[in-house]
Each structure stands twice: as C-alpha cells, then as structure tokens.
mmCIF file of C-alpha atoms in Angstrom:
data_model
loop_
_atom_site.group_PDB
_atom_site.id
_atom_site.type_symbol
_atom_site.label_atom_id
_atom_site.label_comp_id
_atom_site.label_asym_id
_atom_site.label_seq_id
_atom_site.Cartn_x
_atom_site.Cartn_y
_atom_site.Cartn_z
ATOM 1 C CA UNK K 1 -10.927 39.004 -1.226
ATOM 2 C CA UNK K 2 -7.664 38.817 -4.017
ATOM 3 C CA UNK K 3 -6.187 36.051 -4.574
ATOM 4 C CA UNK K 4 -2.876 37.756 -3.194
ATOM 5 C CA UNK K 5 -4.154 38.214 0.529
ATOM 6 C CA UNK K 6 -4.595 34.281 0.662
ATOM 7 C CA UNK K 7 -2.441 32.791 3.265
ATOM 8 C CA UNK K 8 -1.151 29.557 1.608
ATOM 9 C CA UNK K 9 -1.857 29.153 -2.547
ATOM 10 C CA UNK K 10 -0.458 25.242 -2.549
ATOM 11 C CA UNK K 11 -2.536 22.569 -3.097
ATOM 12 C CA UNK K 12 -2.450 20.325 0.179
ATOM 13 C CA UNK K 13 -2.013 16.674 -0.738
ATOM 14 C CA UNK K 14 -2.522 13.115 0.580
ATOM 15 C CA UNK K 15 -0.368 10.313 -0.543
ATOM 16 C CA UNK K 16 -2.334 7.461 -3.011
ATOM 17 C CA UNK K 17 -0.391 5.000 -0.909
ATOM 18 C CA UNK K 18 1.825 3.923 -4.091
ATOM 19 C CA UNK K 19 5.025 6.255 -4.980
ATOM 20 C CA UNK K 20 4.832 5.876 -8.789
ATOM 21 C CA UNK K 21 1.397 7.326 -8.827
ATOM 22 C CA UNK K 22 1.937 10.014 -6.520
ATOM 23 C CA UNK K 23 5.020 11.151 -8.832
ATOM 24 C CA UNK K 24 2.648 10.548 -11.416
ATOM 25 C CA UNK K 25 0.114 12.940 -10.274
ATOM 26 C CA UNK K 26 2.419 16.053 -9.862
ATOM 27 C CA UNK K 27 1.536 16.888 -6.279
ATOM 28 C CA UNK K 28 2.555 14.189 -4.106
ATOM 29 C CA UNK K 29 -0.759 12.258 -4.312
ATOM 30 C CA UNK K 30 -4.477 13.312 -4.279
ATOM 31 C CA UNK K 31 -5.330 16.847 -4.188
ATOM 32 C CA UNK K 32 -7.671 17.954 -1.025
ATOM 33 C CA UNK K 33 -11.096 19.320 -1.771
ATOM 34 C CA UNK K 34 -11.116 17.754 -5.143
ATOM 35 C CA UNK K 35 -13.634 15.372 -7.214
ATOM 36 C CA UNK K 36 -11.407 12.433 -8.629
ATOM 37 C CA UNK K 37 -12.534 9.629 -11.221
ATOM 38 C CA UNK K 38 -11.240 6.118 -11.497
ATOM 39 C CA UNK K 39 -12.395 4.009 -13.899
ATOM 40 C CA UNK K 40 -11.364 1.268 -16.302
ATOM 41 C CA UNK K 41 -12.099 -2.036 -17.148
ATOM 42 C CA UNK K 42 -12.800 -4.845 -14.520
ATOM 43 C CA UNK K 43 -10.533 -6.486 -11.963
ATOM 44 C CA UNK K 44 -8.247 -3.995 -12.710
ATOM 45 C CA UNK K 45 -7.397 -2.422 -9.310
ATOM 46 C CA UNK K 46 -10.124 0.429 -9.528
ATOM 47 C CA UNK K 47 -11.169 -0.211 -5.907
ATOM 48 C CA UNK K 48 -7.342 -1.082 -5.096
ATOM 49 C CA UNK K 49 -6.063 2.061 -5.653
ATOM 50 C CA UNK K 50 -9.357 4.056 -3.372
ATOM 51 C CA UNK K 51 -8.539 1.767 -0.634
ATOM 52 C CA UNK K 52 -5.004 2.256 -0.565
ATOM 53 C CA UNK K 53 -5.795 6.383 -0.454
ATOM 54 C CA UNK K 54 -8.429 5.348 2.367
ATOM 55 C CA UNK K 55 -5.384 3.821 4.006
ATOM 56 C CA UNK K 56 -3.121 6.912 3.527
ATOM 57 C CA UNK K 57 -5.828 9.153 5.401
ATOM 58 C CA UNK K 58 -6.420 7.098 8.288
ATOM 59 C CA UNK K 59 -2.693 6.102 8.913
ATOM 60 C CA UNK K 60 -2.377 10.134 9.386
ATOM 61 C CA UNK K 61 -5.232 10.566 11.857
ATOM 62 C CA UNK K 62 -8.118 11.176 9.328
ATOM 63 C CA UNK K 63 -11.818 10.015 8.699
ATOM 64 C CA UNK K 64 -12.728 7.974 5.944
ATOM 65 C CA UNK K 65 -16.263 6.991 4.258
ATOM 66 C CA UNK K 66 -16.956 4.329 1.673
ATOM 67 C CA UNK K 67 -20.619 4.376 -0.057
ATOM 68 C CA UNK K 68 -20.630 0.740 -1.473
ATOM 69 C CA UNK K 69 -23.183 0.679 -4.057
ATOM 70 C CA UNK K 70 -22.385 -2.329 -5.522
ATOM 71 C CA UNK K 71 -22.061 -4.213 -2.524
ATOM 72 C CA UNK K 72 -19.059 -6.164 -3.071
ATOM 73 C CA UNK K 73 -16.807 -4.274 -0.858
ATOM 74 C CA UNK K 74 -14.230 -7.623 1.015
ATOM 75 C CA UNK K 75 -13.590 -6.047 4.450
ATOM 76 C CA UNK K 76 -10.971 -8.890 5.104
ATOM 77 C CA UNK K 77 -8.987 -7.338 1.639
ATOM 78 C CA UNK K 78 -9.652 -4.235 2.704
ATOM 79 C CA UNK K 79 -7.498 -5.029 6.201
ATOM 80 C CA UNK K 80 -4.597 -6.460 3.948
ATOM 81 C CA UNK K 81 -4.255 -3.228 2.800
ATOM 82 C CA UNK K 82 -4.047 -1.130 5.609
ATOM 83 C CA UNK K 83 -7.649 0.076 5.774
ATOM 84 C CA UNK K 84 -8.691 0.283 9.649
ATOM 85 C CA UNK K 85 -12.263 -1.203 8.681
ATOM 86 C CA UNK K 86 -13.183 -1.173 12.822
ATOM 87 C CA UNK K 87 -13.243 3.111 11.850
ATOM 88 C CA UNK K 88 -14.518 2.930 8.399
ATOM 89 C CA UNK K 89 -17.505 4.715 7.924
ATOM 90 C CA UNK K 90 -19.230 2.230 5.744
ATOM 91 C CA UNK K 91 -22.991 2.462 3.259
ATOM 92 C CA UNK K 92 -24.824 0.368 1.433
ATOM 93 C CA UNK K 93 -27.650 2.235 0.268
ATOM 94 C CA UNK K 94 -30.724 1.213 -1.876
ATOM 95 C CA UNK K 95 -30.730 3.542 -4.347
ATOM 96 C CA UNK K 96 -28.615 6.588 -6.288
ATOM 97 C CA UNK K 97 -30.342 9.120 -4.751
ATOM 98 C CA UNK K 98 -29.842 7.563 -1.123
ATOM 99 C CA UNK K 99 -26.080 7.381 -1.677
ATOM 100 C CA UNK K 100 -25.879 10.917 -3.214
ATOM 101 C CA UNK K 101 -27.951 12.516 -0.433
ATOM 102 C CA UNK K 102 -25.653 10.150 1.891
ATOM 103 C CA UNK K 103 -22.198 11.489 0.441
ATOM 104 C CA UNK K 104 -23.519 15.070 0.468
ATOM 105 C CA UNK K 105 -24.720 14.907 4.253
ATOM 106 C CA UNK K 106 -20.943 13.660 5.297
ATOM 107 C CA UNK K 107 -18.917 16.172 2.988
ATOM 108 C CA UNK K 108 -21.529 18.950 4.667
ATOM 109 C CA UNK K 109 -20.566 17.703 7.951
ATOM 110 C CA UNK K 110 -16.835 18.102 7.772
ATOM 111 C CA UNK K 111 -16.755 14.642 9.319
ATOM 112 C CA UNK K 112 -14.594 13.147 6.879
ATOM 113 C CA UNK K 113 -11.449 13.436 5.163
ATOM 114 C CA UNK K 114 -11.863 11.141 1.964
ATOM 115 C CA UNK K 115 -15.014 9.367 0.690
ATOM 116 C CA UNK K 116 -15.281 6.572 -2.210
ATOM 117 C CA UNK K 117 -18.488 6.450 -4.072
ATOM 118 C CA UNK K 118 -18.076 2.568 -5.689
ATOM 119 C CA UNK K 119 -19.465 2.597 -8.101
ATOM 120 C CA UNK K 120 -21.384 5.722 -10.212
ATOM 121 C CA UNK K 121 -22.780 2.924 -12.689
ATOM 122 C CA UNK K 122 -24.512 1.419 -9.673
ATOM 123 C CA UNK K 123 -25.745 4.331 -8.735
ATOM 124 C CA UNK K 124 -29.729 3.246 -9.587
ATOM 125 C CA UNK K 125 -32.033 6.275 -9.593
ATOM 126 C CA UNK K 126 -35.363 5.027 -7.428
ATOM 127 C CA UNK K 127 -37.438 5.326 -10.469
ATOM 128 C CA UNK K 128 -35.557 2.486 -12.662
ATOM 129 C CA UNK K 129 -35.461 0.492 -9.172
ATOM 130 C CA UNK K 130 -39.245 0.525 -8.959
ATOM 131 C CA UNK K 131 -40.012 0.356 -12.351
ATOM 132 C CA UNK K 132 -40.266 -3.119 -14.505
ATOM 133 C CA UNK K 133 -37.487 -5.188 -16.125
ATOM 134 C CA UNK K 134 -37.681 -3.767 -19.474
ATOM 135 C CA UNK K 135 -38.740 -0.191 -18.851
ATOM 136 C CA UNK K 136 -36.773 2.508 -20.596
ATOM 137 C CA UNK K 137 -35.277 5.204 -18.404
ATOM 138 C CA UNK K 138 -32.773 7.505 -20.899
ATOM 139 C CA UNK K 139 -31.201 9.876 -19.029
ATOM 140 C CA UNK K 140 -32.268 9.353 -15.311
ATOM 141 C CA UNK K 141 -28.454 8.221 -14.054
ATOM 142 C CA UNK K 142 -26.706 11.293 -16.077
ATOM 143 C CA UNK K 143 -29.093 13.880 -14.615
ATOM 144 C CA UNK K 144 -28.965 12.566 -11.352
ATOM 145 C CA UNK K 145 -25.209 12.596 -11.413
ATOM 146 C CA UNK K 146 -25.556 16.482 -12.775
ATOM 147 C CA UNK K 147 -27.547 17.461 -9.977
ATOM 148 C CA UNK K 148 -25.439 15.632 -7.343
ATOM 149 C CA UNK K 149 -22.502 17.076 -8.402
ATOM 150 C CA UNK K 150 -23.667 21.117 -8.511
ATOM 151 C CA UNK K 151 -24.282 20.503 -4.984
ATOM 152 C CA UNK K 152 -21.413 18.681 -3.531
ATOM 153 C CA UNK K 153 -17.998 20.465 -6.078
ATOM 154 C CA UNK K 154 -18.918 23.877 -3.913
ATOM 155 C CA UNK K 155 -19.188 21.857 -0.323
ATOM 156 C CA UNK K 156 -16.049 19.577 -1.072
ATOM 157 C CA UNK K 157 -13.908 22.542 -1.647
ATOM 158 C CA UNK K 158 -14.163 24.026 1.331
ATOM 159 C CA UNK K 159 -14.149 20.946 3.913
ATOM 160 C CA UNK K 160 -11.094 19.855 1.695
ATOM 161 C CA UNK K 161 -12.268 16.529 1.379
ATOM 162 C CA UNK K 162 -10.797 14.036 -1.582
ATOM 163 C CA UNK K 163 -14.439 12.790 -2.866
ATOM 164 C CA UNK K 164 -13.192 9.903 -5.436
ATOM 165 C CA UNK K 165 -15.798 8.619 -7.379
ATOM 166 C CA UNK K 166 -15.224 4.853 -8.862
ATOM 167 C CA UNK K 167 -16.622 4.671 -11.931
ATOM 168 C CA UNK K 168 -17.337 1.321 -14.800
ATOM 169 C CA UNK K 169 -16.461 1.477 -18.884
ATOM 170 C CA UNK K 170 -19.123 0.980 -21.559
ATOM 171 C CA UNK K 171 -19.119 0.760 -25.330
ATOM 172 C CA UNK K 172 -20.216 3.028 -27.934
ATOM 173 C CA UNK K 173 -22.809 1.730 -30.483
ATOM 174 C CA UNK K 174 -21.599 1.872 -33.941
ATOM 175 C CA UNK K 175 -18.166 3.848 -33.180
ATOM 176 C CA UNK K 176 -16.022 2.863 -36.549
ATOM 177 C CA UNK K 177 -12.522 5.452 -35.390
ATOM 178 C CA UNK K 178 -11.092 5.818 -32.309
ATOM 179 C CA UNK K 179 -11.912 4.900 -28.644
ATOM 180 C CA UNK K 180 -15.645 3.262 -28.787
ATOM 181 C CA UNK K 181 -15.028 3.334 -24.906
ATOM 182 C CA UNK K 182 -17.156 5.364 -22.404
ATOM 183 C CA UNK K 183 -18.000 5.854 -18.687
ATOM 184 C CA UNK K 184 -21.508 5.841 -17.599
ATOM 185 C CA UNK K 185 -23.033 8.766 -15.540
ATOM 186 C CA UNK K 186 -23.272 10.993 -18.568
ATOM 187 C CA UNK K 187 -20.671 14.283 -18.739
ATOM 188 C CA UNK K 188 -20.613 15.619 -15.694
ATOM 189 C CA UNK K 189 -18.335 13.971 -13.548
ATOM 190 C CA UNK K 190 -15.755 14.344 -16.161
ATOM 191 C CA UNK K 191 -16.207 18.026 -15.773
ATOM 192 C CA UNK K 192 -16.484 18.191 -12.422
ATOM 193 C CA UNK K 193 -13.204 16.180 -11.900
ATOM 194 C CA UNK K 194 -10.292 17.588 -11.399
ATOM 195 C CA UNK K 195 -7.879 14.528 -11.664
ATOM 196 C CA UNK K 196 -9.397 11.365 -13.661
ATOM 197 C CA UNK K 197 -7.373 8.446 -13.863
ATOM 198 C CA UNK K 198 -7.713 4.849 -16.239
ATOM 199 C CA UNK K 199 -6.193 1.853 -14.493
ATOM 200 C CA UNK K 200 -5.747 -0.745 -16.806
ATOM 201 C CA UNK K 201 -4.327 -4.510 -16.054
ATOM 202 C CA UNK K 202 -0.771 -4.721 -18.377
ATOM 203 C CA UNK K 203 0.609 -8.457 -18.146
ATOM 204 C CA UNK K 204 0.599 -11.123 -15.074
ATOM 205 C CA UNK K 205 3.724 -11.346 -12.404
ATOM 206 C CA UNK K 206 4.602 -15.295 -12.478
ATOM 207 C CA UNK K 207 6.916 -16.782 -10.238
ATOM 208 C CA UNK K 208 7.586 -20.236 -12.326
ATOM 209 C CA UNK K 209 3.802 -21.252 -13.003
ATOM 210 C CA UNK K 210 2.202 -19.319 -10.176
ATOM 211 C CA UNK K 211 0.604 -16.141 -10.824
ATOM 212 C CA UNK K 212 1.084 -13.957 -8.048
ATOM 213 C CA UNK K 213 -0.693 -10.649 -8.946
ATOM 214 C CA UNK K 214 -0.110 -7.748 -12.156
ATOM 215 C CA UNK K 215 1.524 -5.025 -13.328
ATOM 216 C CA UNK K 216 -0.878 -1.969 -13.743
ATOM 217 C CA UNK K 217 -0.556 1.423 -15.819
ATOM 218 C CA UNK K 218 -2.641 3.969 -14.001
ATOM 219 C CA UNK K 219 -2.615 6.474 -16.865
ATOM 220 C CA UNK K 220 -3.732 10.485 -15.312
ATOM 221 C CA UNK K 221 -6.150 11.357 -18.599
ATOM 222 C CA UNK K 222 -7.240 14.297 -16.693
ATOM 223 C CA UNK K 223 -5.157 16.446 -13.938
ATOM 224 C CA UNK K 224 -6.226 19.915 -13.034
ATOM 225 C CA UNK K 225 -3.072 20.281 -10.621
ATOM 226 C CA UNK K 226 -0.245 19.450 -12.274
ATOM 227 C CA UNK K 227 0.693 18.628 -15.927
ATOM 228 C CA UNK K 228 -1.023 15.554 -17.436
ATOM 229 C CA UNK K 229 -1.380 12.031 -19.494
ATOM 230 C CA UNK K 230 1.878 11.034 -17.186
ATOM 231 C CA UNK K 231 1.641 7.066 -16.520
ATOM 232 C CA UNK K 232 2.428 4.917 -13.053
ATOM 233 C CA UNK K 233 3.046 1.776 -13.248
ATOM 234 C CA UNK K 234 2.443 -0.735 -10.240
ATOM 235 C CA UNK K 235 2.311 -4.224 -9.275
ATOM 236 C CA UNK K 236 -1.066 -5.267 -7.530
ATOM 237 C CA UNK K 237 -0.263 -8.497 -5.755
ATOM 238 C CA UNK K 238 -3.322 -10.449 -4.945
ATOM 239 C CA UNK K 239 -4.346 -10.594 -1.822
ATOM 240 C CA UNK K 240 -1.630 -7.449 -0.619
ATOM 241 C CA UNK K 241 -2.570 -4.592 -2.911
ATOM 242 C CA UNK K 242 -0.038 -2.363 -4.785
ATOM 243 C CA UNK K 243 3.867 -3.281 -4.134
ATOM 244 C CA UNK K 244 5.242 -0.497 -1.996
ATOM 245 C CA UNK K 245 8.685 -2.529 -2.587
ATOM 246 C CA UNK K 246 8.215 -2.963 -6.499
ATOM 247 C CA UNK K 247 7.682 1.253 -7.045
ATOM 248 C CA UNK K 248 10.409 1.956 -4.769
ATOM 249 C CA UNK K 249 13.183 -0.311 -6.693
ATOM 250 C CA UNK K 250 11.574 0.583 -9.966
ATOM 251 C CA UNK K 251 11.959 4.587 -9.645
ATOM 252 C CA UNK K 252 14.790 4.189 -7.432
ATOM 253 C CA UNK K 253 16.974 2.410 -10.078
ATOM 254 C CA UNK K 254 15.433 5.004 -12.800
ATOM 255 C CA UNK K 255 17.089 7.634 -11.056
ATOM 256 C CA UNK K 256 19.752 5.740 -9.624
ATOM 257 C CA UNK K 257 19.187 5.901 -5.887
ATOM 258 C CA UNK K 258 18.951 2.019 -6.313
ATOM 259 C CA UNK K 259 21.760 0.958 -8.286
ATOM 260 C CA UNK K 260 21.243 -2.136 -10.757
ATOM 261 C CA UNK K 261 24.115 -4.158 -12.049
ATOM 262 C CA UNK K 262 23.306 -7.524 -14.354
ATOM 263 C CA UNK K 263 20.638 -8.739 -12.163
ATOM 264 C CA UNK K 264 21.721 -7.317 -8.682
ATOM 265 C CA UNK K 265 20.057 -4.786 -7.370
ATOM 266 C CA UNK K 266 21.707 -2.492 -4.221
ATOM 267 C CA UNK K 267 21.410 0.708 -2.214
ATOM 268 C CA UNK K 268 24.626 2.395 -0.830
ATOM 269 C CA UNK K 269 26.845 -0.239 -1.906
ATOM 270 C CA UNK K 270 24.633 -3.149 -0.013
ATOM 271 C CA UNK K 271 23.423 -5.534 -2.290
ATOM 272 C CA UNK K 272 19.572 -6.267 -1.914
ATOM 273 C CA UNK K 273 19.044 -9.176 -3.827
ATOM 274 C CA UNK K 274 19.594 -11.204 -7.406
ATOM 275 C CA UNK K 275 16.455 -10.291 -9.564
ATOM 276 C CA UNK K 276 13.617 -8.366 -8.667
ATOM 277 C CA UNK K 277 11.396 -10.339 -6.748
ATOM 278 C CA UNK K 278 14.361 -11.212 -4.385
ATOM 279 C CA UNK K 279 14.793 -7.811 -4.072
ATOM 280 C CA UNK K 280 11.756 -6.801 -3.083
ATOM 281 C CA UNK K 281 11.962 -9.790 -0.538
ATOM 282 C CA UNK K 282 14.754 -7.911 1.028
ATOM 283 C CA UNK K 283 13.214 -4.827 0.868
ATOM 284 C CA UNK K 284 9.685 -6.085 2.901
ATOM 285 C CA UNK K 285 12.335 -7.922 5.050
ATOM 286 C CA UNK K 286 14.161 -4.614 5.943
ATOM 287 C CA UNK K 287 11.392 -1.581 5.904
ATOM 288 C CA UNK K 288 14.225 0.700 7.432
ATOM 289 C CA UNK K 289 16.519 0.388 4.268
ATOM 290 C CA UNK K 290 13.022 0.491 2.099
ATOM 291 C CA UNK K 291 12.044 3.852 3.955
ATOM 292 C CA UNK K 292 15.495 5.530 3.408
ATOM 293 C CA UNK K 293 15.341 4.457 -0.507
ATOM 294 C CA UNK K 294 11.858 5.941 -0.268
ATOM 295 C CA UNK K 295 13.080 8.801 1.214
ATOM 296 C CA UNK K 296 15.700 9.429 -0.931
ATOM 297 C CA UNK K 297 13.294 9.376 -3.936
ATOM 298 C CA UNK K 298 11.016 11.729 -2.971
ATOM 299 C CA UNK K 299 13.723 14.290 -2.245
ATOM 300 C CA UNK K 300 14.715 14.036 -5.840
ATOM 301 C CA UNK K 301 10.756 14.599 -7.236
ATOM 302 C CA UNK K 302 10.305 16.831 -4.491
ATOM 303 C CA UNK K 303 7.312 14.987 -2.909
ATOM 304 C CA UNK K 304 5.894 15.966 0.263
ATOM 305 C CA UNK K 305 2.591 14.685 0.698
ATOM 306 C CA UNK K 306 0.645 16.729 3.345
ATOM 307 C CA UNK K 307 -0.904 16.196 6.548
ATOM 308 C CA UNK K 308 -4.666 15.884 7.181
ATOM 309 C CA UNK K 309 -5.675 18.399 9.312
ATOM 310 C CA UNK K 310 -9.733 17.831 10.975
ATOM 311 C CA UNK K 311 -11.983 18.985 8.458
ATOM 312 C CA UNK K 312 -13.932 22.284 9.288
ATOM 313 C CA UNK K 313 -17.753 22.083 8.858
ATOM 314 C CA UNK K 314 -19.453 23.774 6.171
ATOM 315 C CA UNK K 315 -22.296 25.794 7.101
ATOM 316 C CA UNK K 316 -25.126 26.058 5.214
ATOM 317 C CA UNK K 317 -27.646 28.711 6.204
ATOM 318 C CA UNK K 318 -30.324 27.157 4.365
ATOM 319 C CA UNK K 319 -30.305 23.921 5.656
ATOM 320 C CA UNK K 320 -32.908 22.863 8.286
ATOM 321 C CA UNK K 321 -31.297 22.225 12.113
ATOM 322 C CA UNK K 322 -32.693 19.038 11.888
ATOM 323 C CA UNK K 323 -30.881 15.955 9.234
ATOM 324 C CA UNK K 324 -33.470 15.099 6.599
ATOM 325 C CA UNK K 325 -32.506 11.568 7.071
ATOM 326 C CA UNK K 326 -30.701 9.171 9.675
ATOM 327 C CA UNK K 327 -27.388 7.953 8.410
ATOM 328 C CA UNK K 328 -27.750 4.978 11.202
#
C-alpha cells in the first residue's frame, strides 16, 4: 500500500490533562499508538503527569490500565485527579516478566486505550526474585526490557494505544564530564520511544509559610512527532495534581489572551484577581470564564486534541485461542 492511498496521515492525539505540556509536545498531547518515557528524579510528579493522561482518556469514553509494579499506587490521589479508579484496570504483578506478558495481553486485546507501566526499574526479572541477596544478575532487566518491547512497538501501533512507561534515574560510576545521570532498563526503551520526557521539581509554591505544592519543568528530551527539547512548566499542588488554572493564566498572559497589569490579572476587560494565586482562585471559582481563556489559547497554538475512538483488536494468527494466563 503507498503512503498516498492512506486515508488520514495526522497523528491522533489525547490531551496530557495540563495545557503547557500539550503545547509543549507539538500535537495537542500524547500521540496514539506510541511508546512514551517519563522519568526523573523522585517526588517529582512522574506518576502525576500518567494519571492526569489516564484522566484525559477516561473523561472521553476510553479504557485505561495501570501495571503498578512498585506498589505504591494512592487510589484516594488518584480520585483527586480525575482518575475514575471504580473503571481502572489495575496490576500488581510479582515479577517483570508477569507485568510484561500482562501489558502485552491488554495492548493485543484492543481493550484499552492508555496503559502506565510504573515503574521499568521495578520491573524484577523472576530469576533475581528467586535468587539470593547478593547474587549478581548483569543484564537480566535490559534484555528483558529488549524483548518486551520487539513484541509490543508492532501491537501498540495498530490498536493505537498510548503505552507510557514510568521509568527511575541512576548514576554513572566514575562519569568526570557531563550528565553522570541514567535510566535503568538498558537502551531500548529510549529507542523504542517516540516522545521521552524529564520532569524535574523547580522551586516550592508558598503561601506565607505554607507550602502548598511546586512548580515543575517537564522538559520533551525526545519527540518523534513534533519538534523537540521544548519545556512546560506546571504547578503540582499537593493533594490536586497539576494546576489547570496556573497553565491557563501563565500562557494566556504570554500571548495576551489574559491581560496582566502591575499585579492584576483580567480576561476581556474583567479583572480576575490581584496576584496569581487570587487569580487562579477566581478562575477554579468560575470554570466557564477558565474554559473560554482555555479556549481561546488553544485556537492560537492550534490545539485540538483528538477523540478516543474503541480500540480495534489486533489479531495475531499465531497466538493460541486460548490466554496463556488469567489476568483475574
């Protein structure tokens, strides 16, 4: 078949749930049928950001999965968000392999829209898990992550599922130049990907002595879609997740759709508030004038995120009739 006889060449989208990033990443959020990467260093909103994409694909009628390796997944957070956790398709397997095999069996299926592997340096192959405290196992996790991912890129591509992989930072032994930093898993994933992104904690939001979350660059090292190294930058509020309210005034006053005078902020002559955090008061106060400034912004980047249509299932004539395992 050419490339020409192809009905529809653009890359369908979902939004990440936070308008700076989705600008960010070129397309209007995550590309469908795509391997992404998140990683960076801890409590820095890694598992913020998949949630908030989980959101994004269930608030338009889709099916999410979430293969919690670590185990530390807060289902209560997860709600705060927006996450419908009564339809999340939840694991907590014992082993690598169990969550590979897992991930591959739903992206097969066409069952899902989006699924979060959290995270690939808890991915334990079986044979470190049975083995003894000190054995030495060099290799196992990076050729387990090769093999997983020759057999899933093909199969996520065409049940256009967003398969984002969560991934950890390590150092570099004796690295004297540059970035001694380094994600476990070995190469592959960072081939594989075709958007990567490092999320990394910038400074604290205080109101008077009270620290009431961050702001967060979520820099795109990697983008296969669209042009990248472009940085987001967010506020992750603890306990809420990433400021919907704090992006909008931010990008809207860049472009000045939100117009900022002294310390006054206002849309279409209406003032909004003295300072920002008043502002984005308002704005959470009044989600009509918050969606028209959203709106508005959008138009000017030309953002529109697309809709999750049900996932077809791929077929694979060699597979058995029979599932080799019970996801129950």
């Amino acid at each position: 078949m050419k490339l020409g006889e192809v009905s529809n060449v653009q890359i369908s989208t979902v939004s990440s749930g936070a308008l700076a990033l989705d600008i960010a990443l070129g397309v209007g959020g995550f590309p469908r049928g795509r391997i992404v990467e998140i990683y960076g260093p801890e409590s820095s909103g890694k598992t913020t950001v998949a949630l908030h994409a989980i959101a994004e694909v269930q608030r338009q009628g889709g099916q999410a999965a979430f293969i919690d390796a670590e185990h530390a997944l807060d289902p209560v957070y997860a709600a705060k968000l927006g996450v419908n956790i009564d339809e999340l398709l939840l694991s907590q397997p014992d082993t690598g392999e169990q969550a590979l095999e897992i991930a591959e069996a739903l992206v097969r299926s066409g069952a899902v829209d989006i699924i979060v592997v959290d995270s690939v340096a808890a991915l334990v192959p079986k044979a470190e898990i049975e083995g003894e405290m000190g054995d030495s196992h060099v290799g196992l996790q990076a050729r387990l992550m090769s093999q997983a991912l020759r057999k899933l890129s093909g199969a996520i591509n065409k049940s256009k599922t967003i398969a984002i992989f969560i991934n950890q930072l390590r150092e570099k032994v004796g690295v004297m130049f540059g970035n001694p930093e380094t994600t476990p898993g070995g190469r592959a994933l960072k081939f594989y990907a075709s958007v990567r992104l490092d999320v990394r904690k910038a400074e604290s939001i205080k109101v008077g002595n009270d620290i009431l979350g961050s702001k967060t660059k979520i820099k795109v090292v990697k983008n296969k879609v669209a042009p990248p190294f472009k940085v987001a930058e967010v506020d992750i509020m603890y306990g809420e997740g990433i400021s919907k309210e704090g992006s909008i005034l931010d990008i809207g006053s860049e472009i000045d759709v939100v117009q900022k005078s002294g310390a006054w902020y206002s849309f279409n002559e209406e003032r909004l508030g003295q300072g920002r955090e008043n502002s984005k008061v308002f704005l959470k106060e009044n989600p009509h004038i918050a969606s028209q400034i959203e709106t508005k912004v959008r138009e000017y980047f030309s953002l529109n995120p697309g809709s999750v249509p049900e996932a077809e299932p791929v077929v694979d004539p060699e597979q058995d009739e029979e599932p080799a395992f019970d996801l129950e």
